[in-house]
Tab-separated table of C-alpha atoms and ligand atoms in Angstrom:
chain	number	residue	atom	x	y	z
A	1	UNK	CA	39.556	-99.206	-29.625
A	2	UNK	CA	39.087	-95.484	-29.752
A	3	UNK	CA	41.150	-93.884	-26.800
A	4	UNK	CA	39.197	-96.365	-24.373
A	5	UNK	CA	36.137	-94.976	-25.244
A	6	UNK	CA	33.350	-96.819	-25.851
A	7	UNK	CA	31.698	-96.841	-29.495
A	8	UNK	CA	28.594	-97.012	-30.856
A	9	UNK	CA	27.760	-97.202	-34.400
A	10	UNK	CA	24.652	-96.421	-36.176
A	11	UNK	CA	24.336	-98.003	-39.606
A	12	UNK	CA	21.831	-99.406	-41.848
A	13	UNK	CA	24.169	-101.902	-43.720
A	14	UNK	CA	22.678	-100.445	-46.921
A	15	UNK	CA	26.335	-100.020	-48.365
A	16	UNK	CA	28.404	-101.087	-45.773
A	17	UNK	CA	28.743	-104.795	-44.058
A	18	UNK	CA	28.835	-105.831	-41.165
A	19	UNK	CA	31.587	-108.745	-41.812
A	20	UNK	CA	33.692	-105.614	-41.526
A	21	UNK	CA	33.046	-105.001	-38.076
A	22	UNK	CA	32.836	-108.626	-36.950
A	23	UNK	CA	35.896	-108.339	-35.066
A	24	UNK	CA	34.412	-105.873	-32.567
A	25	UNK	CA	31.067	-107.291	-32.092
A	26	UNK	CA	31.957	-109.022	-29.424
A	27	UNK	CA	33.933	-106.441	-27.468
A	28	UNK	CA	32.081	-105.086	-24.252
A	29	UNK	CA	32.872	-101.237	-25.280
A	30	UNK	CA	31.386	-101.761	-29.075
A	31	UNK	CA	27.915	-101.561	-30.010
A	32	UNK	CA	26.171	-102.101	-33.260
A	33	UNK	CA	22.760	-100.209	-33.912
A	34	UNK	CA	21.037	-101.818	-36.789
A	35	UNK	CA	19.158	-98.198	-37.994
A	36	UNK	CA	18.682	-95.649	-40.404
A	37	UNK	CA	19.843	-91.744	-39.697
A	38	UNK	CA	16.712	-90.563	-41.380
A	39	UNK	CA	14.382	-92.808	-38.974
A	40	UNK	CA	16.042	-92.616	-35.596
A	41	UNK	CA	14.369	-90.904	-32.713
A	42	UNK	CA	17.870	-89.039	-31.363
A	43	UNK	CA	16.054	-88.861	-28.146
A	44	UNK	CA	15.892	-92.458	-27.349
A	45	UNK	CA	19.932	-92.812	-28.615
A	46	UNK	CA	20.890	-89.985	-25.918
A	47	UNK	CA	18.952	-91.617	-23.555
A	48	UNK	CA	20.580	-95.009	-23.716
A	49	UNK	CA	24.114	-93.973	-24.803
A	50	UNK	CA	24.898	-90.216	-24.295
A	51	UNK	CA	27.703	-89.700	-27.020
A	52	UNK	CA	30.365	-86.950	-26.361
A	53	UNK	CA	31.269	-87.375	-30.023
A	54	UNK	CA	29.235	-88.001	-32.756
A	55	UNK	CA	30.978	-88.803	-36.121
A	56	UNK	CA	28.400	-88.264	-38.922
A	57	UNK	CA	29.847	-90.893	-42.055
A	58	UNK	CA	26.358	-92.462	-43.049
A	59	UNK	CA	25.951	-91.588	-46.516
A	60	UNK	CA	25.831	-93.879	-49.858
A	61	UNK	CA	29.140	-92.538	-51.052
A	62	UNK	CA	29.860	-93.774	-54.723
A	63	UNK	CA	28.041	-93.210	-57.582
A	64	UNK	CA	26.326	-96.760	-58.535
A	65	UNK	CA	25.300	-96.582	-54.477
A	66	UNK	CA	23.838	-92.859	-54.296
A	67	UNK	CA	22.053	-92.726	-57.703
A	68	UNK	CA	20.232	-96.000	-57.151
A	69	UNK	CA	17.920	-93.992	-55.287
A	70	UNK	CA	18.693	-90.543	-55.503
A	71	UNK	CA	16.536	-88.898	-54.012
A	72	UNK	CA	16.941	-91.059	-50.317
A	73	UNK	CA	20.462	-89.907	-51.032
A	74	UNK	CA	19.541	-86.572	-50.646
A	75	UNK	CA	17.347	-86.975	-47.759
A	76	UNK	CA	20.075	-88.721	-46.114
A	77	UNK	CA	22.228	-86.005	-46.126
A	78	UNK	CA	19.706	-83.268	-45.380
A	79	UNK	CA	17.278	-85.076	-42.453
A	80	UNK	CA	19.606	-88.042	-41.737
A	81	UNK	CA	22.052	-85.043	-40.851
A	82	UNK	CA	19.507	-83.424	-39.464
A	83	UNK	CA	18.599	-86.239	-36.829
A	84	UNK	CA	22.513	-86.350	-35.562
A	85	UNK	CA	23.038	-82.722	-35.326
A	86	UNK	CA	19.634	-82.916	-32.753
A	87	UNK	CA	21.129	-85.913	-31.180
A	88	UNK	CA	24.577	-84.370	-30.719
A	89	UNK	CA	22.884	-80.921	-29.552
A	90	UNK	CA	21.135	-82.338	-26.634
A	91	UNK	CA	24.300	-84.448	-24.786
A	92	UNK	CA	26.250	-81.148	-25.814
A	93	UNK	CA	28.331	-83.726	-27.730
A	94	UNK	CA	30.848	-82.932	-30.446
A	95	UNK	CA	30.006	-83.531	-33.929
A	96	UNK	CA	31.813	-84.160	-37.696
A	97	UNK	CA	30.455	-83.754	-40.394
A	98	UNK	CA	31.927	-86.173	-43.152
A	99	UNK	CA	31.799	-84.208	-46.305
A	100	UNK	CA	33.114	-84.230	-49.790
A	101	UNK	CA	35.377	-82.622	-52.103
A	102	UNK	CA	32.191	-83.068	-54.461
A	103	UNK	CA	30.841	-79.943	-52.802
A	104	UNK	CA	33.339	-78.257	-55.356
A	105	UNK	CA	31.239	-80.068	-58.306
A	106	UNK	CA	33.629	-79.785	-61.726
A	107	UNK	CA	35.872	-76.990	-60.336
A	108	UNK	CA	36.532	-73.941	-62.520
A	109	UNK	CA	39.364	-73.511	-59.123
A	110	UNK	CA	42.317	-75.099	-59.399
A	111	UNK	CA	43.460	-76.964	-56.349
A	112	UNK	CA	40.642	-76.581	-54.967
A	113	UNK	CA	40.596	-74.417	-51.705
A	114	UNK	CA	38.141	-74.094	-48.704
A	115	UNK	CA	36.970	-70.185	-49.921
A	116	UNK	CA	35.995	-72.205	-53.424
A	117	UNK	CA	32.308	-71.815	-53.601
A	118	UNK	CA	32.105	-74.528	-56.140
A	119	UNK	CA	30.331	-75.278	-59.574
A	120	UNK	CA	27.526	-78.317	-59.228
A	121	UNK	CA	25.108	-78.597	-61.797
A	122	UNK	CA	21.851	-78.722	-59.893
A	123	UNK	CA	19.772	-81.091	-61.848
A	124	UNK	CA	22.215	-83.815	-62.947
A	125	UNK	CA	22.850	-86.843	-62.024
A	126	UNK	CA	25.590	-86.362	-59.103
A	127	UNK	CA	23.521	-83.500	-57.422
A	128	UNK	CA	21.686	-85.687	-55.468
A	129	UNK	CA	24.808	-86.315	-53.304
A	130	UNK	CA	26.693	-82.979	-54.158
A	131	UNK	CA	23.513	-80.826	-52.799
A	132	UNK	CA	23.108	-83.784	-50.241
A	133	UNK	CA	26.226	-82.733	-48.760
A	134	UNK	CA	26.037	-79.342	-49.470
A	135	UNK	CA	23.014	-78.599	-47.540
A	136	UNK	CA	24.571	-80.965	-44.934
A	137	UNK	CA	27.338	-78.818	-44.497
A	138	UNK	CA	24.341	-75.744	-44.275
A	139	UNK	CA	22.967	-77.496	-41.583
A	140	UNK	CA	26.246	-77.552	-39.967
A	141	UNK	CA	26.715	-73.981	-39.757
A	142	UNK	CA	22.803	-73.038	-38.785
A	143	UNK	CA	23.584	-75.025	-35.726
A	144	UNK	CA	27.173	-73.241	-34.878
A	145	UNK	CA	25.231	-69.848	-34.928
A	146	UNK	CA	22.134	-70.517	-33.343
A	147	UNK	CA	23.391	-72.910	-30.785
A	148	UNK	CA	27.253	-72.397	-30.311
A	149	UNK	CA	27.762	-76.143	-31.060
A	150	UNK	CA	31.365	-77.840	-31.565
A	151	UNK	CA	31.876	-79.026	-34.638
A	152	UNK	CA	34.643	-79.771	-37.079
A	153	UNK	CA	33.387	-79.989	-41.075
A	154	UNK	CA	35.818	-82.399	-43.518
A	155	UNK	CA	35.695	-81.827	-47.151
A	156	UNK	CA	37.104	-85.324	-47.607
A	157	UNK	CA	38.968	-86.212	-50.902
A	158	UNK	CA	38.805	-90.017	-52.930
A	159	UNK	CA	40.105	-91.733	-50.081
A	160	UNK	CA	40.385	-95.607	-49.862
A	161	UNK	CA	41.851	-98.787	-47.976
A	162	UNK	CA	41.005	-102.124	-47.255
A	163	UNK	CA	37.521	-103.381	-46.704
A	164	UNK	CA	36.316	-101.501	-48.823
A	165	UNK	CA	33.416	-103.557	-51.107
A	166	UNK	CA	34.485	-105.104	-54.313
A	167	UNK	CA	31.513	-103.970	-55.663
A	168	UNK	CA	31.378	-100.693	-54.460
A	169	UNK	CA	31.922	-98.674	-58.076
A	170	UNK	CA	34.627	-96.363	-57.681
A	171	UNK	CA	37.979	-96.248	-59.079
A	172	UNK	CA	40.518	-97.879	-56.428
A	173	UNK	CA	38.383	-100.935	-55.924
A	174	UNK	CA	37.394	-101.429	-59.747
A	175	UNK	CA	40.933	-101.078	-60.820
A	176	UNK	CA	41.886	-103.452	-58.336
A	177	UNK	CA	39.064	-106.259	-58.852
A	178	UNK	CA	39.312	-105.784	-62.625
A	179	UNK	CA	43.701	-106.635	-62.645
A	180	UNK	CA	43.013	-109.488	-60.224
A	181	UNK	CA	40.459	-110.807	-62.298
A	182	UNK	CA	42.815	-110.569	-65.173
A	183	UNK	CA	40.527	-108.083	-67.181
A	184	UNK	CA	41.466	-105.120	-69.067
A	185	UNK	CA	40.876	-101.996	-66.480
A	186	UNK	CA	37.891	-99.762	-67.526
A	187	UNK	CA	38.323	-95.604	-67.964
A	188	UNK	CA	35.181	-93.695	-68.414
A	189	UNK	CA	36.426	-90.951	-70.576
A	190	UNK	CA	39.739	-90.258	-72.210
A	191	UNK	CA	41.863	-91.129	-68.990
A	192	UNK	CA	43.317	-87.399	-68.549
A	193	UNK	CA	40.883	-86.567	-65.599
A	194	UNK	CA	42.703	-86.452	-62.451
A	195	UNK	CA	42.325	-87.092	-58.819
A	196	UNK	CA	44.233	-87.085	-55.793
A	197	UNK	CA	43.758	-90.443	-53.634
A	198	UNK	CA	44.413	-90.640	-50.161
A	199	UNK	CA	44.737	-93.457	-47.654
A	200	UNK	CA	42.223	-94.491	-45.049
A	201	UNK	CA	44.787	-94.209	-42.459
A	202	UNK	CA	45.450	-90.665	-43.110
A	203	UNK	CA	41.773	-89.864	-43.016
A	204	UNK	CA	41.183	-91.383	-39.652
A	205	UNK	CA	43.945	-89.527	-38.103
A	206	UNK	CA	42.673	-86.063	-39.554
A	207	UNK	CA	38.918	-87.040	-37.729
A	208	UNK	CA	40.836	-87.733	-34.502
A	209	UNK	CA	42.489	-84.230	-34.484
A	210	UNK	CA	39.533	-82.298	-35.718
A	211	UNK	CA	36.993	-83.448	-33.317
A	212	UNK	CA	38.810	-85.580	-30.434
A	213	UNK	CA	42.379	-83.635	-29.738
A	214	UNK	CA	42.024	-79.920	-30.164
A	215	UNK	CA	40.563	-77.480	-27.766
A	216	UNK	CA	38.715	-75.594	-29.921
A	217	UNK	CA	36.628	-76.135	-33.051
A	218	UNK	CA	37.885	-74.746	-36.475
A	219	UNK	CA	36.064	-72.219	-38.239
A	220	UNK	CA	34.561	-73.323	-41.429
A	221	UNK	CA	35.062	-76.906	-43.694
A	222	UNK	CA	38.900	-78.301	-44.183
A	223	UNK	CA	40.083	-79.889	-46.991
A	224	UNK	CA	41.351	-83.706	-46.293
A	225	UNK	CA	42.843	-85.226	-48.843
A	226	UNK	CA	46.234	-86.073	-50.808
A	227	UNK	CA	47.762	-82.869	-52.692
A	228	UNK	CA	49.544	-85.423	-55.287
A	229	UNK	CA	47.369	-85.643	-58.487
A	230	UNK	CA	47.293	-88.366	-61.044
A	231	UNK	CA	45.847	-88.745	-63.989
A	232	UNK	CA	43.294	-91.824	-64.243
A	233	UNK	CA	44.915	-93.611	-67.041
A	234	UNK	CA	48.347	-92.789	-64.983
A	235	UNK	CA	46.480	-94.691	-61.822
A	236	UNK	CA	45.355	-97.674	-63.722
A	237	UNK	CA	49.123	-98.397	-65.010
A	238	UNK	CA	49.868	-97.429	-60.894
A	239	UNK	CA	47.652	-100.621	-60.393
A	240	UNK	CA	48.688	-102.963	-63.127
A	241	UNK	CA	52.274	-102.467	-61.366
A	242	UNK	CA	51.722	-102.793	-57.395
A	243	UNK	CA	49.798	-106.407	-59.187
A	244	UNK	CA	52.088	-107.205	-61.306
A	245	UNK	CA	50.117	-107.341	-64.449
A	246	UNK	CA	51.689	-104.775	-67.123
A	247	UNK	CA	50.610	-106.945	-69.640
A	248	UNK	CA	46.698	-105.826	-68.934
A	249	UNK	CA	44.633	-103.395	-71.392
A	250	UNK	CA	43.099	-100.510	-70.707
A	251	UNK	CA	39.803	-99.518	-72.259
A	252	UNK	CA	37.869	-96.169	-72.658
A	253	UNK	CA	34.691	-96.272	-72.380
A	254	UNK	CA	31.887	-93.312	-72.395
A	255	UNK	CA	32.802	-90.621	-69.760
A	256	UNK	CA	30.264	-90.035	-66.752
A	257	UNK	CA	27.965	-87.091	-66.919
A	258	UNK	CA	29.359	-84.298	-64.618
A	259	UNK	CA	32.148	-86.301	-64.078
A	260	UNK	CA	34.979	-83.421	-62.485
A	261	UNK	CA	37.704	-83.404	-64.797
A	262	UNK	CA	40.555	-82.284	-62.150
A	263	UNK	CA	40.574	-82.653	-58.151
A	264	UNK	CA	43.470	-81.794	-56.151
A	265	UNK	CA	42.870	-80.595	-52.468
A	266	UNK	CA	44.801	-77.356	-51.066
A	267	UNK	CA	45.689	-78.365	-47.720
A	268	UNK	CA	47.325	-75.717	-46.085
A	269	UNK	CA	44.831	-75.013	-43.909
A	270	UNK	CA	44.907	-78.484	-42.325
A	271	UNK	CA	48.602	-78.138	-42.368
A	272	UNK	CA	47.921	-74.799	-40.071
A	273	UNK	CA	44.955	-75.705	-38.246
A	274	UNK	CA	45.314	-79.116	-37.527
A	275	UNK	CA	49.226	-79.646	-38.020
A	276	UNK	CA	47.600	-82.489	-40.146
A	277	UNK	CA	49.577	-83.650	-43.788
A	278	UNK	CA	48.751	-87.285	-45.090
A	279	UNK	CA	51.808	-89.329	-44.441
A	280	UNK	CA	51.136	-92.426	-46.774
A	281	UNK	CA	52.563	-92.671	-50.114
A	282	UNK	CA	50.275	-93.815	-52.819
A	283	UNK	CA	52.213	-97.088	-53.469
A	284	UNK	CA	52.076	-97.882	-49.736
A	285	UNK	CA	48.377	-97.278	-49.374
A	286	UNK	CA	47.981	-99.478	-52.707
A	287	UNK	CA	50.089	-101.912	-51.689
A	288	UNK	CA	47.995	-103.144	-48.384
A	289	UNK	CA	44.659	-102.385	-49.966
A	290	UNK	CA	45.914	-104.719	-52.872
A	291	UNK	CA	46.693	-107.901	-50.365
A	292	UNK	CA	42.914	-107.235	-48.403
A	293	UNK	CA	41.706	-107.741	-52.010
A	294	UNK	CA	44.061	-110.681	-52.447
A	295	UNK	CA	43.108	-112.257	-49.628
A	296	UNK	CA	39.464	-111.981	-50.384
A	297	UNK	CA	40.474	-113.439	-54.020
A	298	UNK	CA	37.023	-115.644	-53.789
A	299	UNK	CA	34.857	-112.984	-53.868
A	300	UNK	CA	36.058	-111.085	-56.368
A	301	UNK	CA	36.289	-114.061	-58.942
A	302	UNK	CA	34.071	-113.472	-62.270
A	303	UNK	CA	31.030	-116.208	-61.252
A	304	UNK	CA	31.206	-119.438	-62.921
B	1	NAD	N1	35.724	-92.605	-49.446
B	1	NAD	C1	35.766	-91.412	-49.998
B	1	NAD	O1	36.525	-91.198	-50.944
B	1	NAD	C2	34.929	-90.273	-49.475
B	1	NAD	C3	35.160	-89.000	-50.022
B	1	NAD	C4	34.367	-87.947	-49.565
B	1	NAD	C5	33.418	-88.139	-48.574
B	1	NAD	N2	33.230	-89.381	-48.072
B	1	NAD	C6	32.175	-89.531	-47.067
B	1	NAD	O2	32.612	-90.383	-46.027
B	1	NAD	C7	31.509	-91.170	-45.538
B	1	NAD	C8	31.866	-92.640	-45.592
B	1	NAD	O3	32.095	-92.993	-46.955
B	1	NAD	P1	32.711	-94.398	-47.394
B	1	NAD	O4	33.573	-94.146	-48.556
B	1	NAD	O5	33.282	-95.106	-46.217
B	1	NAD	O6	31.399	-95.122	-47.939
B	1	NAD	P2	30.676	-96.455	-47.439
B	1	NAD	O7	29.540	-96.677	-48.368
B	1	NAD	O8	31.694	-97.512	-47.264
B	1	NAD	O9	30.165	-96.027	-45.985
B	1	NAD	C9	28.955	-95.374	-45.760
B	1	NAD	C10	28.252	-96.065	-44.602
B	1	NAD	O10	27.043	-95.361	-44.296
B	1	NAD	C11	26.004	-96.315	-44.105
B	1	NAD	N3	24.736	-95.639	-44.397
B	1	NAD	C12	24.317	-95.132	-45.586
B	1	NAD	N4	23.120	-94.531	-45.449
B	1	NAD	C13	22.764	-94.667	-44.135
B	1	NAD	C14	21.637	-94.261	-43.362
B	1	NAD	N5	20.618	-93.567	-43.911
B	1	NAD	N6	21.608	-94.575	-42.048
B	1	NAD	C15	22.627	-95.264	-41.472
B	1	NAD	N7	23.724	-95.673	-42.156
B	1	NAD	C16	23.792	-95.375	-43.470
B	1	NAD	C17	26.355	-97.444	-45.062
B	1	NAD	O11	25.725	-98.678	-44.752
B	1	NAD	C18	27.873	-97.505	-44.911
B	1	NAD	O12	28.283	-98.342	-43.844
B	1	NAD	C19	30.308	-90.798	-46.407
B	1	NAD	O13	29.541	-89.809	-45.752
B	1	NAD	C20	30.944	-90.188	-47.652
B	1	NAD	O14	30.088	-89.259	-48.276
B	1	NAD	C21	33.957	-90.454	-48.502
């Protein structure tokens, strides 16, 4: 458990499952609210629970999930962030804000640093989590000026691990469902787009220091991520190795609309700030994510 502490998470399911958190539901210091950011009354959650730390993750995060319903998406991010920046205010509780390298849209910058004001088309199909997060992160800073609060901003890049849903639509998971299932893995586009991933692990730690261990908050958003960049056709032959199946195909099919063509973080300002680097390797990461999926072979079977 977290330091001791006790934890309570907010979450609607709508993306996530609670099978992944059935481990804790029956630990005294862990505490499951079934609820929706954009719906709670933050009064009634500091009343019961007073939260020193507030950890702001609920968002649809991959593409199939936010542009089922876009424009909730949106809202999510701009009065479901809304809703926990009131609740942290009144317990004068820190807050994190969980955002995105996607804030950089298709970057014209190249690795993308904090000072990067970023290039997202307004009206296409990924703005409704791009601006989401982007007006999340606005919200942010309204509340550091006018209120003084303490709060720590992550500009989080692909990150993934294990428990993560087999159907959840981005790269890491489809790669891996797709080789166990013995299918040719699936590129949208020509394969040459790259992006840096980086292991849950890593990404846990970097919350911890921003918001938990240091005395003071940073100024301004921090990159997170893993500075080592691969090409997507590169990953998927990455995958067919760590499962053994070389013999696999790869096919190309249309590319995404808006779909960035590079992403590579510059971290040195975590390296400064937070003394933070990512210390899994790519293969590593892979390799444990790869037996969670194994181990959950069932469910990721084509159905009969
Ligand atoms: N994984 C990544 O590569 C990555 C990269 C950048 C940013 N992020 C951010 O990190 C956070 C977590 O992402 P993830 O990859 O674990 O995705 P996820 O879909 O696994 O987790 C998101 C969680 O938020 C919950 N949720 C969604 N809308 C909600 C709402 N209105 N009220 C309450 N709960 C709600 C979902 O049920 C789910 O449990 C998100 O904010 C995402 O934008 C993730």
């Amino acid at each position: 458990m977290l330091l001791g502490a006790t934890v309570v998470v907010l979450d609607d399911l709508s993306t996530g499952s609670e099978h992944n958190i059935s481990h804790w539901l029956c630990n005294p210091k862990f505490m499951l609210i079934h609820g929706d950011t954009m719906l709670i009354d933050p009064d009634a959650v500091v009343a019961k629970h007073r939260p020193t730390h507030v950890f702001h993750l609920a968002s649809p995060a991959s593409p199939p999930h936010y542009q089922r319903d876009p424009v909730r998406t949106l809202m999510c991010n701009v009065q479901g962030t809304l809703n926990m920046l009131t609740l942290a205010r009144s317990c004068s509780a820190r807050f994190l804000l969980a955002s995105t390298s996607e804030v950089y849209g298709d970057p014209e910058q190249h690795p993308q640093l904090e000072s990067y004001n970023g290039s997202v088309n307004t009206f296409g199909p990924r703005a409704c989590y791009d601006e989401g997060k982007r007006c999340a992160e606005t919200l942010v800073y309204e509340h550091v000026r006018l209120y003084g609060m303490f709060t720590s901003t992550l500009r989080i890049f692909n990150t993934f691990g294990p428990r993560m849903q087999p159907d959840d639509g981005r790269v890491v998971s489809n790669f891996i469902v797709q080789a166990i299932r013995g299918e040719p893995l699936r590129v949208y586009g020509v394969g040459v787009q790259t992006r840096s991933f980086q292991f849950v692990h890593d990404l846990v730690d970097a919350m911890l220091i921003a918001l938990v261990f240091r005395e003071e908050p940073v100024d301004g958003p921090v990159n997170i991520g893993c500075p080592e960049e691969r090409t997507i056709d590169d990953f998927a032959s990455i995958v067919k190795g760590t499962l053994g199946r070389p013999d696999l195909g790869v096919v190309h099919e249309q590319a995404a609309i808006d779909d960035p063509q590079r992403r590579r973080p510059d971290i040195t300002k975590a390296r400064q700030l937070l003394g933070w680097q990512p210390k899994w390797s790519l293969d590593d990461g892979l390799a444990e994510t790869v037996d969670y999926f194994l181990l959950r072979n069932a469910s990721v079977k084509p159905k009969e």
